[in-house]
XYZ file of C-alpha atoms in Angstrom:
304
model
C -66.228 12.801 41.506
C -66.915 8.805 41.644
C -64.274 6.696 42.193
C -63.084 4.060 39.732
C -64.867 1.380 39.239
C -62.031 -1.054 39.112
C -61.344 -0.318 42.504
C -64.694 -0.636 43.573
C -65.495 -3.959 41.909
C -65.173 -6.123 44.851
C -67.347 -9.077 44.021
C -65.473 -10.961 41.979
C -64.115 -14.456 41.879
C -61.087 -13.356 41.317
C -58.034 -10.833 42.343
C -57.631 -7.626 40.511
C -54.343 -6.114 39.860
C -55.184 -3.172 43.060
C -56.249 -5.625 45.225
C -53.242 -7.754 44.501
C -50.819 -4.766 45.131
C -52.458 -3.939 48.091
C -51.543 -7.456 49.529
C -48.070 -7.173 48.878
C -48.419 -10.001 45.922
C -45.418 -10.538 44.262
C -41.688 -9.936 45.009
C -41.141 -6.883 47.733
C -37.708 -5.325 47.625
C -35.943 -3.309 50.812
C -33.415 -2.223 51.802
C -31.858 -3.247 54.763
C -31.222 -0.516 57.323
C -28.358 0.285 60.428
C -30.127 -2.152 62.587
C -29.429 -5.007 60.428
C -26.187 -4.843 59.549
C -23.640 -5.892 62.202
C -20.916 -2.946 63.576
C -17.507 -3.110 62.400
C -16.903 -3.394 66.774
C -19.055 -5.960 67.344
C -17.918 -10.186 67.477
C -19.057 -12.240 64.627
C -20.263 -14.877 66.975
C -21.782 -13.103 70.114
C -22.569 -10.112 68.090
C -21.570 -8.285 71.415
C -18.904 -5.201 71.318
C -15.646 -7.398 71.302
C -13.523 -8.175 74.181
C -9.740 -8.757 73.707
C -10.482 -8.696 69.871
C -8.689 -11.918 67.967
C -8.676 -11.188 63.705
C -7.975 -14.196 61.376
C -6.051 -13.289 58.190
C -9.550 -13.054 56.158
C -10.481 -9.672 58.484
C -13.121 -11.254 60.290
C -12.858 -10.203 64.251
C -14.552 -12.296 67.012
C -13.890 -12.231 70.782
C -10.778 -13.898 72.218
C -13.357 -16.513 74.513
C -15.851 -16.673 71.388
C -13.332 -17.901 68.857
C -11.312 -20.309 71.357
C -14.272 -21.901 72.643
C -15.843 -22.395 68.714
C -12.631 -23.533 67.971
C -11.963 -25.907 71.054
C -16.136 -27.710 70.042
C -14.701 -27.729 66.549
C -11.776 -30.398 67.565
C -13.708 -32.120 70.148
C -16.087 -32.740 67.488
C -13.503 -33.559 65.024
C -12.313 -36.355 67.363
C -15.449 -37.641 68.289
C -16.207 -37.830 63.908
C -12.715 -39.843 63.843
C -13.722 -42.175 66.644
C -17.023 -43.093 64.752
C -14.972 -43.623 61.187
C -12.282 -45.948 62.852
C -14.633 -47.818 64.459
C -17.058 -48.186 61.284
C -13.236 -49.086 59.087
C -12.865 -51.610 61.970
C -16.349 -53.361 61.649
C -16.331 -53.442 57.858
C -12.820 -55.384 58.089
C -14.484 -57.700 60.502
C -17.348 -58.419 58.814
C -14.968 -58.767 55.363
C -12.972 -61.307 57.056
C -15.988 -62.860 58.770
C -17.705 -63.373 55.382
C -14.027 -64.896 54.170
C -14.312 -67.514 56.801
C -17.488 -68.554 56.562
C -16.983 -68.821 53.245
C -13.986 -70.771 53.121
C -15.987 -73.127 55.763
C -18.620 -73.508 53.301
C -16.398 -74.684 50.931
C -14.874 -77.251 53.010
C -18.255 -78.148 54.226
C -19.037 -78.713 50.536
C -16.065 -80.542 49.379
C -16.707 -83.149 52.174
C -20.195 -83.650 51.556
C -19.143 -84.149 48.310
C -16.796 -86.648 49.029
C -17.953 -88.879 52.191
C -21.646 -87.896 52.087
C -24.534 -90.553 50.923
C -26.402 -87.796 48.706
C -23.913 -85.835 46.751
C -24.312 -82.073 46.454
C -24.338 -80.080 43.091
C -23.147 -76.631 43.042
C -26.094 -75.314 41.744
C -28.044 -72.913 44.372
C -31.246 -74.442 43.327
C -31.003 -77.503 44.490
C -28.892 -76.514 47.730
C -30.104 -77.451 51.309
C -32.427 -75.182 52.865
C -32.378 -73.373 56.760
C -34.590 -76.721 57.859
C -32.202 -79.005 56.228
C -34.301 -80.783 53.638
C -33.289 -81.162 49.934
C -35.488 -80.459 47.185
C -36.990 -77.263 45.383
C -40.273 -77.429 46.627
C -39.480 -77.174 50.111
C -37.194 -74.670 50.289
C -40.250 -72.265 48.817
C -42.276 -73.660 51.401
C -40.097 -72.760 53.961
C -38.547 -69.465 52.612
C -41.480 -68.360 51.597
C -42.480 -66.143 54.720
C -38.853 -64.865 55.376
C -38.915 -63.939 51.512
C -42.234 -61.839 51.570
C -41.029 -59.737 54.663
C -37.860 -59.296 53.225
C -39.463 -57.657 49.872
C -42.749 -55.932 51.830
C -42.061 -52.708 52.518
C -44.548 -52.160 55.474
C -43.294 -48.966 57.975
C -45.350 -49.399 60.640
C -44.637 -53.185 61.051
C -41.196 -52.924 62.960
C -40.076 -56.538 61.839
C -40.662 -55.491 57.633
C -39.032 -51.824 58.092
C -36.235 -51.279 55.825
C -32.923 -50.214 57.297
C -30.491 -48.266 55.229
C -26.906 -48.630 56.412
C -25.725 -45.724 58.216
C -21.941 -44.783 57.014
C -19.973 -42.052 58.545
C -17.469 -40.364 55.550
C -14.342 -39.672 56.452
C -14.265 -36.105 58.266
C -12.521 -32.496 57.614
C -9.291 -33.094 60.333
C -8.448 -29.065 60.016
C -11.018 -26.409 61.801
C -12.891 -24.039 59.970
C -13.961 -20.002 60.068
C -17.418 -19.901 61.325
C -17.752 -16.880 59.082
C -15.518 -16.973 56.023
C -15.594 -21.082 56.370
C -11.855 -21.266 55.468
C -9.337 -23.253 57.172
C -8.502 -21.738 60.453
C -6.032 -22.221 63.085
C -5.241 -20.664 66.275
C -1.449 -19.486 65.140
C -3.251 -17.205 62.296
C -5.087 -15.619 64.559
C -3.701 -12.052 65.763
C -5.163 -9.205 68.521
C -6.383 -5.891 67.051
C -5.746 -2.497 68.502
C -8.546 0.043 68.786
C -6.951 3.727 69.071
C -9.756 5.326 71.538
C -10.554 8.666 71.051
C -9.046 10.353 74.380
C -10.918 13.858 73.845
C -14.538 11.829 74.271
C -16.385 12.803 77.665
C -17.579 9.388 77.854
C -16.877 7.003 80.602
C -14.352 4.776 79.873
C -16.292 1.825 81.433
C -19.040 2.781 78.902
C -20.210 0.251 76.654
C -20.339 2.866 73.483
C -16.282 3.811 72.847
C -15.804 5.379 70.254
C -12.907 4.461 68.206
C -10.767 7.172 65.685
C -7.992 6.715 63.089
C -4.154 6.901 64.892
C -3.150 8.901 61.950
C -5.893 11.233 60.577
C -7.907 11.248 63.810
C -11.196 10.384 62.107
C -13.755 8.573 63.786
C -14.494 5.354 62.180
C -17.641 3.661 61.395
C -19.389 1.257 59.273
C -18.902 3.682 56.519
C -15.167 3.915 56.632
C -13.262 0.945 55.233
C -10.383 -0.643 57.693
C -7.244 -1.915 57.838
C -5.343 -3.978 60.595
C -1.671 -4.428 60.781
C -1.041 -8.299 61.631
C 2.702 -8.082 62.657
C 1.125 -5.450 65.583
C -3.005 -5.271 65.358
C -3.264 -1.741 65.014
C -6.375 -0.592 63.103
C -6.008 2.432 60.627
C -8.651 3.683 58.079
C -7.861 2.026 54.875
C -7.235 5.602 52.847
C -4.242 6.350 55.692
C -2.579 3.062 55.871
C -2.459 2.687 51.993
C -0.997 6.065 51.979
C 1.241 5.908 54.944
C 2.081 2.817 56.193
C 2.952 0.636 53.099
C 4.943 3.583 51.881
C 7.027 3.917 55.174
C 6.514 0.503 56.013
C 6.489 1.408 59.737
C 3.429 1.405 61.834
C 2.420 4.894 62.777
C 1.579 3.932 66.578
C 4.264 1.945 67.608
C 7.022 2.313 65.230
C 7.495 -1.902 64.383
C 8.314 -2.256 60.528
C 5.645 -3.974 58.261
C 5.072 -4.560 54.816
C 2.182 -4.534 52.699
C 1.310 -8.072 52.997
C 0.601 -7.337 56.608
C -2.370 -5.289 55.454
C -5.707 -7.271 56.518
C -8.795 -5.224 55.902
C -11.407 -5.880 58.097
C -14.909 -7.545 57.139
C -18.029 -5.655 57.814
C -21.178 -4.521 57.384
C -22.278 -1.398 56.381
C -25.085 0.695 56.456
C -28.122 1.357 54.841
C -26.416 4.016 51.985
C -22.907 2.821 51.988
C -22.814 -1.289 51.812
C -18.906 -1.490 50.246
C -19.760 -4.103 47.913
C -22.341 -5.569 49.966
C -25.988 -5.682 48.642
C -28.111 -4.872 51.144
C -31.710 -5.515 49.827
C -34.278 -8.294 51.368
C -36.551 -9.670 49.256
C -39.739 -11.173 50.105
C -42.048 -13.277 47.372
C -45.578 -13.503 48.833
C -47.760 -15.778 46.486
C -51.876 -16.097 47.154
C -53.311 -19.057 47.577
C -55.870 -20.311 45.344
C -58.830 -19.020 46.222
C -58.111 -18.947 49.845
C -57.054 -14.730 49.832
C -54.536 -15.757 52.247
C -50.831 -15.027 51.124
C -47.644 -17.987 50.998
C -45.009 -16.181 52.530
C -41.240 -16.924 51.601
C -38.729 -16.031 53.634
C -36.938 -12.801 52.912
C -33.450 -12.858 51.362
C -30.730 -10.733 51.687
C -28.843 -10.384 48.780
């Protein structure tokens, strides 16, 4: 049976609808998989498993070296930002009391010209005294008239007639921020998380894969499971066990210290492919063909 000939139509000046589909015109939709979305044990800067785990009151968890060293750049940079906006606040003041005094001495340059000079000066700008020192309209066009064409040409690759925009500094942020949740952060909010390890895994325990379970119902947790953290002692439960046992006894399950609810932090993750908690996991990618090229403009993919 013969094909269609639609699809066999190849010689024309344009795309047809098959031929656009089977370039991938238009907006592709996927979903985004378990290798792209970050483990709930893994830092949100090194993207490593997590050493000596350090949560901020948000529920995002980074490495104790990783968050004290991005927060140790952040003030260094923060003082070196403060530096630069006191010393731009110092040379505007100078050059504001600079243009005072020359101003004041150009009015007591004035008023004595006016008084003990032989010509006597009118205040109009017109007839003012040019950079040479000669009187007279005339000549000060003659003389400015160089200085005022490569003042208004606007020529790039002459360095002299390149236009300089003044460069000012606004006053910085003095507090540091999240590099995730970019909040305000500070060290004192920060708090160590527990991991209960599961003690009936053959693993090594120098193995990089641990596996982690709930303290109270002994489940394993993954990306699929929703946490909770207790900030008065870092513990980690499943979020189903501590909103059923540990806000009602308000004691932790592990180590017996009294909490309340407000200690509750639940942790910020990823999840997988199936289960995103909120999260929409789908990349998009808008590929657009070039006029009459048959070459595709690729956009970056989003994930939304």
């Amino acid at each position: 049976m013969p094909q269609r000939h639609s699809k066999n139509n190849n010689d024309l000046a344009f795309f047809t609808y098959d031929e656009k589909r089977k370039l991938g015109y238009g907006t592709q939709r996927e979903r985004l998989g378990k290798d792209s979305i970050k483990p709930f044990d893994a830092c949100c800067l090194c993207l490593k498993p997590f050493i000596d785990p350090m949560c901020c009151q948000k529920g995002h968890v980074f490495c104790k070296e990783c968050i004290l060293e991005c927060l140790l750049a952040q003030k260094k940079d923060i003082q070196r930002k403060l530096a630069a906006y006191a010393a731009q606040q110092k040379q505007e003041k100078d050059e504001e009391e600079e243009k005072l005094i020359m101003q004041k001495a150009r009015e007591l340059e004035a008023f004595d010209q006016q008084n003990h000079g032989a010509v006597p000066q009118s205040s109009d700008r017109s007839h003012g005294r040019d950079k040479n020192g000669f009187h007279g309209a005339n000549s000060v066009k003659a003389t400015s008239y160089e200085a005022e064409a490569l003042r208004t040409m606007k020529a790039f690759w002459l360095p002299s007639a390149t236009p300089e925009a003044p460069m000012k500094v606004d006053a910085p942020l003095t507090s540091t921020i999240c590099p995730e949740g970019k909040e305000k952060l500070k060290l004192k909010s920060l708090f160590p998380i527990h991991f209960s390890e599961d003690s009936s895994d053959t693993k090594s325990s120098s193995s990089l894969d641990q596996t982690y379970i709930c303290p109270s119902c002994k489940v394993t947790l993954t990306n699929t499971l929703a946490l909770s953290a207790i900030s008065s002692c870092g513990h980690v439960y499943c979020k189903k066990c501590a909103e059923k046992f540990v806000v009602v006894d308000k004691v932790c399950l592990v180590c017996n210290k009294p909490c309340k609810e407000r200690n509750l932090v639940n942790l910020e993750k990823g999840g997988t492919g199936f289960a995103g908690h909120g999260d929409h996991l789908e990349a998009k990618d808008f590929k657009h063909l070039g006029s009459g090229s048959g070459l595709g403009l690729v956009r970056p993919a989003t994930k939304t």
